[in-house]
């Protein structure tokens, strides 16, 4: 497994329902190594800090395997970074990555904290408001990382899983906690038992939990 692309954003203002909206979702692949810190990648603008960025969501990762699937679904080629990810990687699909897993990516170490939950801005990028729900229910949403050891990474750097969380809750299954699914409460309990779970997801799932 390795990094296939690194994508960063500058702030951009787009129109949504007749009003200007600031966003950092429009990411473009860059060349050369980048510095990854506990709060994100140097040079990457994070506009909506309530939903993106911070220590629990420093880096967003998306699998190239998912890109190939979407290209088949949409019948067109898709550029790396289109879905707003920082790192496009080989392997690491949503059904084989678990919340709490740890990875060595080049010189850095990172831990999976939660799935990505798409917002309306993805619909703006795709020129299709309905794509947000489609992406959400696809089981191919990608995941966020908490940075445990900072450093510089570049395209081609190897990725190695160095720890598997004992709960074994995959990113794909974790998304079932957000909908009316027979396993919803089971998934919520599993997620809440994982120390690495992001604080924002922990807060959200506590509200959905039936006691």
PDB file of C-alpha atoms in Angstrom:
ATOM      1  CA  UNK A   1       0.000   0.000   0.000  1.00  0.00           C
ATOM      2  CA  UNK A   2       1.190   3.500  -0.742  1.00  0.00           C
ATOM      3  CA  UNK A   3       0.255   7.151  -1.210  1.00  0.00           C
ATOM      4  CA  UNK A   4      -0.887   7.743  -4.792  1.00  0.00           C
ATOM      5  CA  UNK A   5      -1.713  11.451  -4.502  1.00  0.00           C
ATOM      6  CA  UNK A   6      -1.577  14.284  -1.971  1.00  0.00           C
ATOM      7  CA  UNK A   7      -4.187  16.993  -2.442  1.00  0.00           C
ATOM      8  CA  UNK A   8      -4.489  20.394  -0.769  1.00  0.00           C
ATOM      9  CA  UNK A   9      -7.001  23.215  -0.956  1.00  0.00           C
ATOM     10  CA  UNK A  10      -7.110  26.974  -0.853  1.00  0.00           C
ATOM     11  CA  UNK A  11     -10.239  28.747   0.303  1.00  0.00           C
ATOM     12  CA  UNK A  12     -12.884  29.115  -2.381  1.00  0.00           C
ATOM     13  CA  UNK A  13     -16.256  30.856  -2.376  1.00  0.00           C
ATOM     14  CA  UNK A  14     -19.102  29.187  -4.270  1.00  0.00           C
ATOM     15  CA  UNK A  15     -22.807  29.873  -4.568  1.00  0.00           C
ATOM     16  CA  UNK A  16     -25.310  27.659  -2.786  1.00  0.00           C
ATOM     17  CA  UNK A  17     -29.020  28.430  -2.920  1.00  0.00           C
ATOM     18  CA  UNK A  18     -28.275  31.974  -3.947  1.00  0.00           C
ATOM     19  CA  UNK A  19     -25.805  32.651  -1.140  1.00  0.00           C
ATOM     20  CA  UNK A  20     -21.981  32.671  -1.063  1.00  0.00           C
ATOM     21  CA  UNK A  21     -20.401  29.745   0.793  1.00  0.00           C
ATOM     22  CA  UNK A  22     -16.742  29.480   1.817  1.00  0.00           C
ATOM     23  CA  UNK A  23     -15.210  26.031   1.433  1.00  0.00           C
ATOM     24  CA  UNK A  24     -11.959  24.099   1.360  1.00  0.00           C
ATOM     25  CA  UNK A  25     -13.359  20.995  -0.330  1.00  0.00           C
ATOM     26  CA  UNK A  26     -11.846  21.787  -3.737  1.00  0.00           C
ATOM     27  CA  UNK A  27      -8.512  20.017  -3.407  1.00  0.00           C
ATOM     28  CA  UNK A  28      -5.822  19.760  -6.071  1.00  0.00           C
ATOM     29  CA  UNK A  29      -2.963  17.210  -6.204  1.00  0.00           C
ATOM     30  CA  UNK A  30       0.446  18.691  -5.401  1.00  0.00           C
ATOM     31  CA  UNK A  31       3.989  17.587  -6.151  1.00  0.00           C
ATOM     32  CA  UNK A  32       6.733  17.294  -3.604  1.00  0.00           C
ATOM     33  CA  UNK A  33       6.590  16.305   0.065  1.00  0.00           C
ATOM     34  CA  UNK A  34       4.270  17.987   2.575  1.00  0.00           C
ATOM     35  CA  UNK A  35       4.488  18.398   6.333  1.00  0.00           C
ATOM     36  CA  UNK A  36       1.837  16.556   8.321  1.00  0.00           C
ATOM     37  CA  UNK A  37       1.172  17.886  11.824  1.00  0.00           C
ATOM     38  CA  UNK A  38      -1.273  17.075  14.586  1.00  0.00           C
ATOM     39  CA  UNK A  39      -3.758  19.579  13.139  1.00  0.00           C
ATOM     40  CA  UNK A  40      -3.451  18.761   9.440  1.00  0.00           C
ATOM     41  CA  UNK A  41      -1.256  19.155   6.390  1.00  0.00           C
ATOM     42  CA  UNK A  42       0.719  22.372   5.982  1.00  0.00           C
ATOM     43  CA  UNK A  43      -0.767  24.443   3.177  1.00  0.00           C
ATOM     44  CA  UNK A  44      -4.204  22.819   3.286  1.00  0.00           C
ATOM     45  CA  UNK A  45      -7.017  25.237   4.104  1.00  0.00           C
ATOM     46  CA  UNK A  46      -9.771  23.954   6.390  1.00  0.00           C
ATOM     47  CA  UNK A  47     -12.651  26.414   6.373  1.00  0.00           C
ATOM     48  CA  UNK A  48     -15.375  24.575   8.302  1.00  0.00           C
ATOM     49  CA  UNK A  49     -13.458  23.700  11.457  1.00  0.00           C
ATOM     50  CA  UNK A  50     -16.596  22.453  13.192  1.00  0.00           C
ATOM     51  CA  UNK A  51     -16.870  19.528  10.758  1.00  0.00           C
ATOM     52  CA  UNK A  52     -13.352  19.195   9.342  1.00  0.00           C
ATOM     53  CA  UNK A  53      -9.844  19.409  10.701  1.00  0.00           C
ATOM     54  CA  UNK A  54      -8.563  19.521  14.242  1.00  0.00           C
ATOM     55  CA  UNK A  55      -6.650  16.795  16.015  1.00  0.00           C
ATOM     56  CA  UNK A  56      -9.332  14.124  15.528  1.00  0.00           C
ATOM     57  CA  UNK A  57      -9.755  14.827  11.811  1.00  0.00           C
ATOM     58  CA  UNK A  58      -6.338  16.055  10.772  1.00  0.00           C
ATOM     59  CA  UNK A  59      -6.126  14.113   7.498  1.00  0.00           C
ATOM     60  CA  UNK A  60      -8.833  12.647   5.264  1.00  0.00           C
ATOM     61  CA  UNK A  61      -7.943   9.450   3.379  1.00  0.00           C
ATOM     62  CA  UNK A  62      -9.722   7.899   0.388  1.00  0.00           C
ATOM     63  CA  UNK A  63      -8.964   4.694  -1.485  1.00  0.00           C
ATOM     64  CA  UNK A  64      -8.220   4.565  -5.204  1.00  0.00           C
ATOM     65  CA  UNK A  65     -10.260   1.353  -5.228  1.00  0.00           C
ATOM     66  CA  UNK A  66     -13.294   3.491  -4.426  1.00  0.00           C
ATOM     67  CA  UNK A  67     -12.423   5.905  -7.223  1.00  0.00           C
ATOM     68  CA  UNK A  68     -12.440   3.073  -9.744  1.00  0.00           C
ATOM     69  CA  UNK A  69     -15.854   1.984  -8.451  1.00  0.00           C
ATOM     70  CA  UNK A  70     -17.287   5.490  -8.745  1.00  0.00           C
ATOM     71  CA  UNK A  71     -15.882   5.855 -12.240  1.00  0.00           C
ATOM     72  CA  UNK A  72     -17.891   2.792 -13.196  1.00  0.00           C
ATOM     73  CA  UNK A  73     -21.000   4.147 -11.503  1.00  0.00           C
ATOM     74  CA  UNK A  74     -20.715   7.612 -13.033  1.00  0.00           C
ATOM     75  CA  UNK A  75     -19.298   6.505 -16.406  1.00  0.00           C
ATOM     76  CA  UNK A  76     -16.534   9.113 -16.400  1.00  0.00           C
ATOM     77  CA  UNK A  77     -12.965   9.532 -15.171  1.00  0.00           C
ATOM     78  CA  UNK A  78     -12.489  11.181 -11.783  1.00  0.00           C
ATOM     79  CA  UNK A  79      -9.468  13.177 -10.639  1.00  0.00           C
ATOM     80  CA  UNK A  80      -7.721  12.461  -7.346  1.00  0.00           C
ATOM     81  CA  UNK A  81      -8.827  14.916  -4.675  1.00  0.00           C
ATOM     82  CA  UNK A  82     -12.324  15.278  -6.142  1.00  0.00           C
ATOM     83  CA  UNK A  83     -13.994  13.974  -2.997  1.00  0.00           C
ATOM     84  CA  UNK A  84     -12.014  16.349  -0.791  1.00  0.00           C
ATOM     85  CA  UNK A  85      -9.461  13.862   0.483  1.00  0.00           C
ATOM     86  CA  UNK A  86      -5.901  14.794   1.424  1.00  0.00           C
ATOM     87  CA  UNK A  87      -4.416  11.382   0.669  1.00  0.00           C
ATOM     88  CA  UNK A  88      -5.490   9.109  -2.161  1.00  0.00           C
ATOM     89  CA  UNK A  89      -4.089   5.666  -1.395  1.00  0.00           C
ATOM     90  CA  UNK A  90      -3.883   2.184  -2.827  1.00  0.00           C
ATOM     91  CA  UNK A  91      -5.848  -0.393  -0.846  1.00  0.00           C
ATOM     92  CA  UNK A  92      -7.323   0.610   2.527  1.00  0.00           C
ATOM     93  CA  UNK A  93     -10.944   0.158   1.510  1.00  0.00           C
ATOM     94  CA  UNK A  94     -13.773   0.917   3.935  1.00  0.00           C
ATOM     95  CA  UNK A  95     -14.438  -2.729   4.718  1.00  0.00           C
ATOM     96  CA  UNK A  96     -10.829  -3.497   5.685  1.00  0.00           C
ATOM     97  CA  UNK A  97      -9.993  -0.409   7.770  1.00  0.00           C
ATOM     98  CA  UNK A  98     -11.283  -0.189  11.353  1.00  0.00           C
ATOM     99  CA  UNK A  99     -11.774   2.712  13.722  1.00  0.00           C
ATOM    100  CA  UNK A 100      -8.748   2.618  16.024  1.00  0.00           C
ATOM    101  CA  UNK A 101      -6.365   0.977  13.547  1.00  0.00           C
ATOM    102  CA  UNK A 102      -2.910   2.561  13.431  1.00  0.00           C
ATOM    103  CA  UNK A 103      -0.774   3.053  10.341  1.00  0.00           C
ATOM    104  CA  UNK A 104       2.769   4.058   9.485  1.00  0.00           C
ATOM    105  CA  UNK A 105       2.672   6.308   6.429  1.00  0.00           C
ATOM    106  CA  UNK A 106       6.198   7.120   5.382  1.00  0.00           C
ATOM    107  CA  UNK A 107       7.729   8.558   8.583  1.00  0.00           C
ATOM    108  CA  UNK A 108       4.447   9.467  10.294  1.00  0.00           C
ATOM    109  CA  UNK A 109       2.164   7.372  12.450  1.00  0.00           C
ATOM    110  CA  UNK A 110      -1.589   7.885  12.473  1.00  0.00           C
ATOM    111  CA  UNK A 111      -4.763   6.411  13.922  1.00  0.00           C
ATOM    112  CA  UNK A 112      -8.208   6.053  12.340  1.00  0.00           C
ATOM    113  CA  UNK A 113     -10.801   8.060  14.285  1.00  0.00           C
ATOM    114  CA  UNK A 114     -14.057   7.981  12.284  1.00  0.00           C
ATOM    115  CA  UNK A 115     -15.631   7.669   8.836  1.00  0.00           C
ATOM    116  CA  UNK A 116     -16.131  10.761   6.689  1.00  0.00           C
ATOM    117  CA  UNK A 117     -19.746  11.947   6.744  1.00  0.00           C
ATOM    118  CA  UNK A 118     -20.421  13.927   3.550  1.00  0.00           C
ATOM    119  CA  UNK A 119     -22.076  17.335   3.740  1.00  0.00           C
ATOM    120  CA  UNK A 120     -23.948  19.378   1.144  1.00  0.00           C
ATOM    121  CA  UNK A 121     -20.707  20.802  -0.247  1.00  0.00           C
ATOM    122  CA  UNK A 122     -19.919  17.470  -1.898  1.00  0.00           C
ATOM    123  CA  UNK A 123     -23.155  17.918  -3.819  1.00  0.00           C
ATOM    124  CA  UNK A 124     -21.884  21.307  -5.011  1.00  0.00           C
ATOM    125  CA  UNK A 125     -18.626  19.751  -6.215  1.00  0.00           C
ATOM    126  CA  UNK A 126     -20.502  17.026  -8.088  1.00  0.00           C
ATOM    127  CA  UNK A 127     -23.181  19.430  -9.410  1.00  0.00           C
ATOM    128  CA  UNK A 128     -25.729  17.012  -7.959  1.00  0.00           C
ATOM    129  CA  UNK A 129     -27.364  17.613  -4.551  1.00  0.00           C
ATOM    130  CA  UNK A 130     -28.542  13.992  -4.533  1.00  0.00           C
ATOM    131  CA  UNK A 131     -24.975  12.719  -4.681  1.00  0.00           C
ATOM    132  CA  UNK A 132     -24.473  13.387  -0.965  1.00  0.00           C
ATOM    133  CA  UNK A 133     -26.949  10.663   0.031  1.00  0.00           C
ATOM    134  CA  UNK A 134     -25.620   8.384  -2.681  1.00  0.00           C
ATOM    135  CA  UNK A 135     -22.076   8.771  -1.370  1.00  0.00           C
ATOM    136  CA  UNK A 136     -23.210   8.285   2.229  1.00  0.00           C
ATOM    137  CA  UNK A 137     -25.031   5.019   1.493  1.00  0.00           C
ATOM    138  CA  UNK A 138     -22.355   3.644  -0.843  1.00  0.00           C
ATOM    139  CA  UNK A 139     -20.203   2.287   1.968  1.00  0.00           C
ATOM    140  CA  UNK A 140     -17.266   4.072   0.325  1.00  0.00           C
ATOM    141  CA  UNK A 141     -16.800   7.217   2.384  1.00  0.00           C
ATOM    142  CA  UNK A 142     -13.154   7.075   3.469  1.00  0.00           C
ATOM    143  CA  UNK A 143     -11.853   7.951   6.921  1.00  0.00           C
ATOM    144  CA  UNK A 144     -10.107  10.518   9.090  1.00  0.00           C
ATOM    145  CA  UNK A 145      -6.768  10.185  10.848  1.00  0.00           C
ATOM    146  CA  UNK A 146      -5.366  11.464  14.126  1.00  0.00           C
ATOM    147  CA  UNK A 147      -1.623  12.100  13.790  1.00  0.00           C
ATOM    148  CA  UNK A 148       0.443  10.332  16.450  1.00  0.00           C
ATOM    149  CA  UNK A 149       3.855  11.194  15.004  1.00  0.00           C
ATOM    150  CA  UNK A 150       4.393  14.175  12.715  1.00  0.00           C
ATOM    151  CA  UNK A 151       6.631  14.288   9.662  1.00  0.00           C
ATOM    152  CA  UNK A 152       6.919  14.862   5.923  1.00  0.00           C
ATOM    153  CA  UNK A 153       5.210  12.551   3.462  1.00  0.00           C
ATOM    154  CA  UNK A 154       5.318  12.330  -0.309  1.00  0.00           C
ATOM    155  CA  UNK A 155       3.684  10.487  -3.175  1.00  0.00           C
ATOM    156  CA  UNK A 156       4.922   6.912  -3.283  1.00  0.00           C
ATOM    157  CA  UNK A 157       5.539   6.646   0.450  1.00  0.00           C
ATOM    158  CA  UNK A 158       4.652   3.188   1.765  1.00  0.00           C
ATOM    159  CA  UNK A 159       1.726   2.584   4.097  1.00  0.00           C
ATOM    160  CA  UNK A 160       1.873  -0.158   6.714  1.00  0.00           C
ATOM    161  CA  UNK A 161      -0.793  -1.143   9.217  1.00  0.00           C
ATOM    162  CA  UNK A 162       0.996  -1.410  12.557  1.00  0.00           C
ATOM    163  CA  UNK A 163      -1.992  -1.975  14.820  1.00  0.00           C
ATOM    164  CA  UNK A 164      -5.504  -3.405  14.474  1.00  0.00           C
ATOM    165  CA  UNK A 165      -8.143  -2.238  16.934  1.00  0.00           C
ATOM    166  CA  UNK A 166      -9.500  -5.221  18.905  1.00  0.00           C
ATOM    167  CA  UNK A 167     -13.146  -4.192  18.429  1.00  0.00           C
ATOM    168  CA  UNK A 168     -12.737  -4.603  14.668  1.00  0.00           C
ATOM    169  CA  UNK A 169     -15.425  -2.104  13.632  1.00  0.00           C
ATOM    170  CA  UNK A 170     -14.892  -1.349   9.944  1.00  0.00           C
ATOM    171  CA  UNK A 171     -15.519   2.056   8.420  1.00  0.00           C
ATOM    172  CA  UNK A 172     -18.264   0.557   6.263  1.00  0.00           C
ATOM    173  CA  UNK A 173     -20.060  -0.972   9.262  1.00  0.00           C
ATOM    174  CA  UNK A 174     -19.578   2.149  11.386  1.00  0.00           C
ATOM    175  CA  UNK A 175     -21.722   4.129   8.945  1.00  0.00           C
ATOM    176  CA  UNK A 176     -24.671   1.882   9.872  1.00  0.00           C
ATOM    177  CA  UNK A 177     -24.808   3.764  13.174  1.00  0.00           C
ATOM    178  CA  UNK A 178     -26.200   6.798  11.369  1.00  0.00           C
ATOM    179  CA  UNK A 179     -29.307   5.248   9.818  1.00  0.00           C
ATOM    180  CA  UNK A 180     -32.325   3.134  10.628  1.00  0.00           C
ATOM    181  CA  UNK A 181     -30.576  -0.210  10.376  1.00  0.00           C
ATOM    182  CA  UNK A 182     -31.289  -3.387  12.387  1.00  0.00           C
ATOM    183  CA  UNK A 183     -27.710  -3.306  13.680  1.00  0.00           C
ATOM    184  CA  UNK A 184     -27.679   0.402  14.530  1.00  0.00           C
ATOM    185  CA  UNK A 185     -27.616   0.076  18.318  1.00  0.00           C
ATOM    186  CA  UNK A 186     -25.106  -2.775  18.185  1.00  0.00           C
ATOM    187  CA  UNK A 187     -22.809  -0.660  16.014  1.00  0.00           C
ATOM    188  CA  UNK A 188     -23.220   2.361  18.282  1.00  0.00           C
ATOM    189  CA  UNK A 189     -22.184   0.325  21.327  1.00  0.00           C
ATOM    190  CA  UNK A 190     -19.171  -1.058  19.481  1.00  0.00           C
ATOM    191  CA  UNK A 191     -18.084   2.396  18.330  1.00  0.00           C
ATOM    192  CA  UNK A 192     -18.457   3.937  21.778  1.00  0.00           C
ATOM    193  CA  UNK A 193     -16.232   1.211  23.235  1.00  0.00           C
ATOM    194  CA  UNK A 194     -13.294   2.301  21.055  1.00  0.00           C
ATOM    195  CA  UNK A 195     -10.979   4.774  22.854  1.00  0.00           C
ATOM    196  CA  UNK A 196      -9.711   6.169  19.537  1.00  0.00           C
ATOM    197  CA  UNK A 197     -13.179   7.283  18.373  1.00  0.00           C
ATOM    198  CA  UNK A 198     -13.268  11.018  17.621  1.00  0.00           C
ATOM    199  CA  UNK A 199     -14.958  13.232  20.188  1.00  0.00           C
ATOM    200  CA  UNK A 200     -17.430  14.593  17.638  1.00  0.00           C
ATOM    201  CA  UNK A 201     -18.574  11.099  16.659  1.00  0.00           C
ATOM    202  CA  UNK A 202     -18.726  10.020  20.299  1.00  0.00           C
ATOM    203  CA  UNK A 203     -20.982  12.982  21.054  1.00  0.00           C
ATOM    204  CA  UNK A 204     -23.191  12.256  18.026  1.00  0.00           C
ATOM    205  CA  UNK A 205     -23.548   8.544  18.805  1.00  0.00           C
ATOM    206  CA  UNK A 206     -24.340   9.188  22.466  1.00  0.00           C
ATOM    207  CA  UNK A 207     -27.384  11.133  21.257  1.00  0.00           C
ATOM    208  CA  UNK A 208     -28.488   8.210  19.066  1.00  0.00           C
ATOM    209  CA  UNK A 209     -27.947   5.617  21.756  1.00  0.00           C
ATOM    210  CA  UNK A 210     -31.011   3.947  23.254  1.00  0.00           C
ATOM    211  CA  UNK A 211     -30.658   3.302  26.964  1.00  0.00           C
TER     212      UNK A 211
END
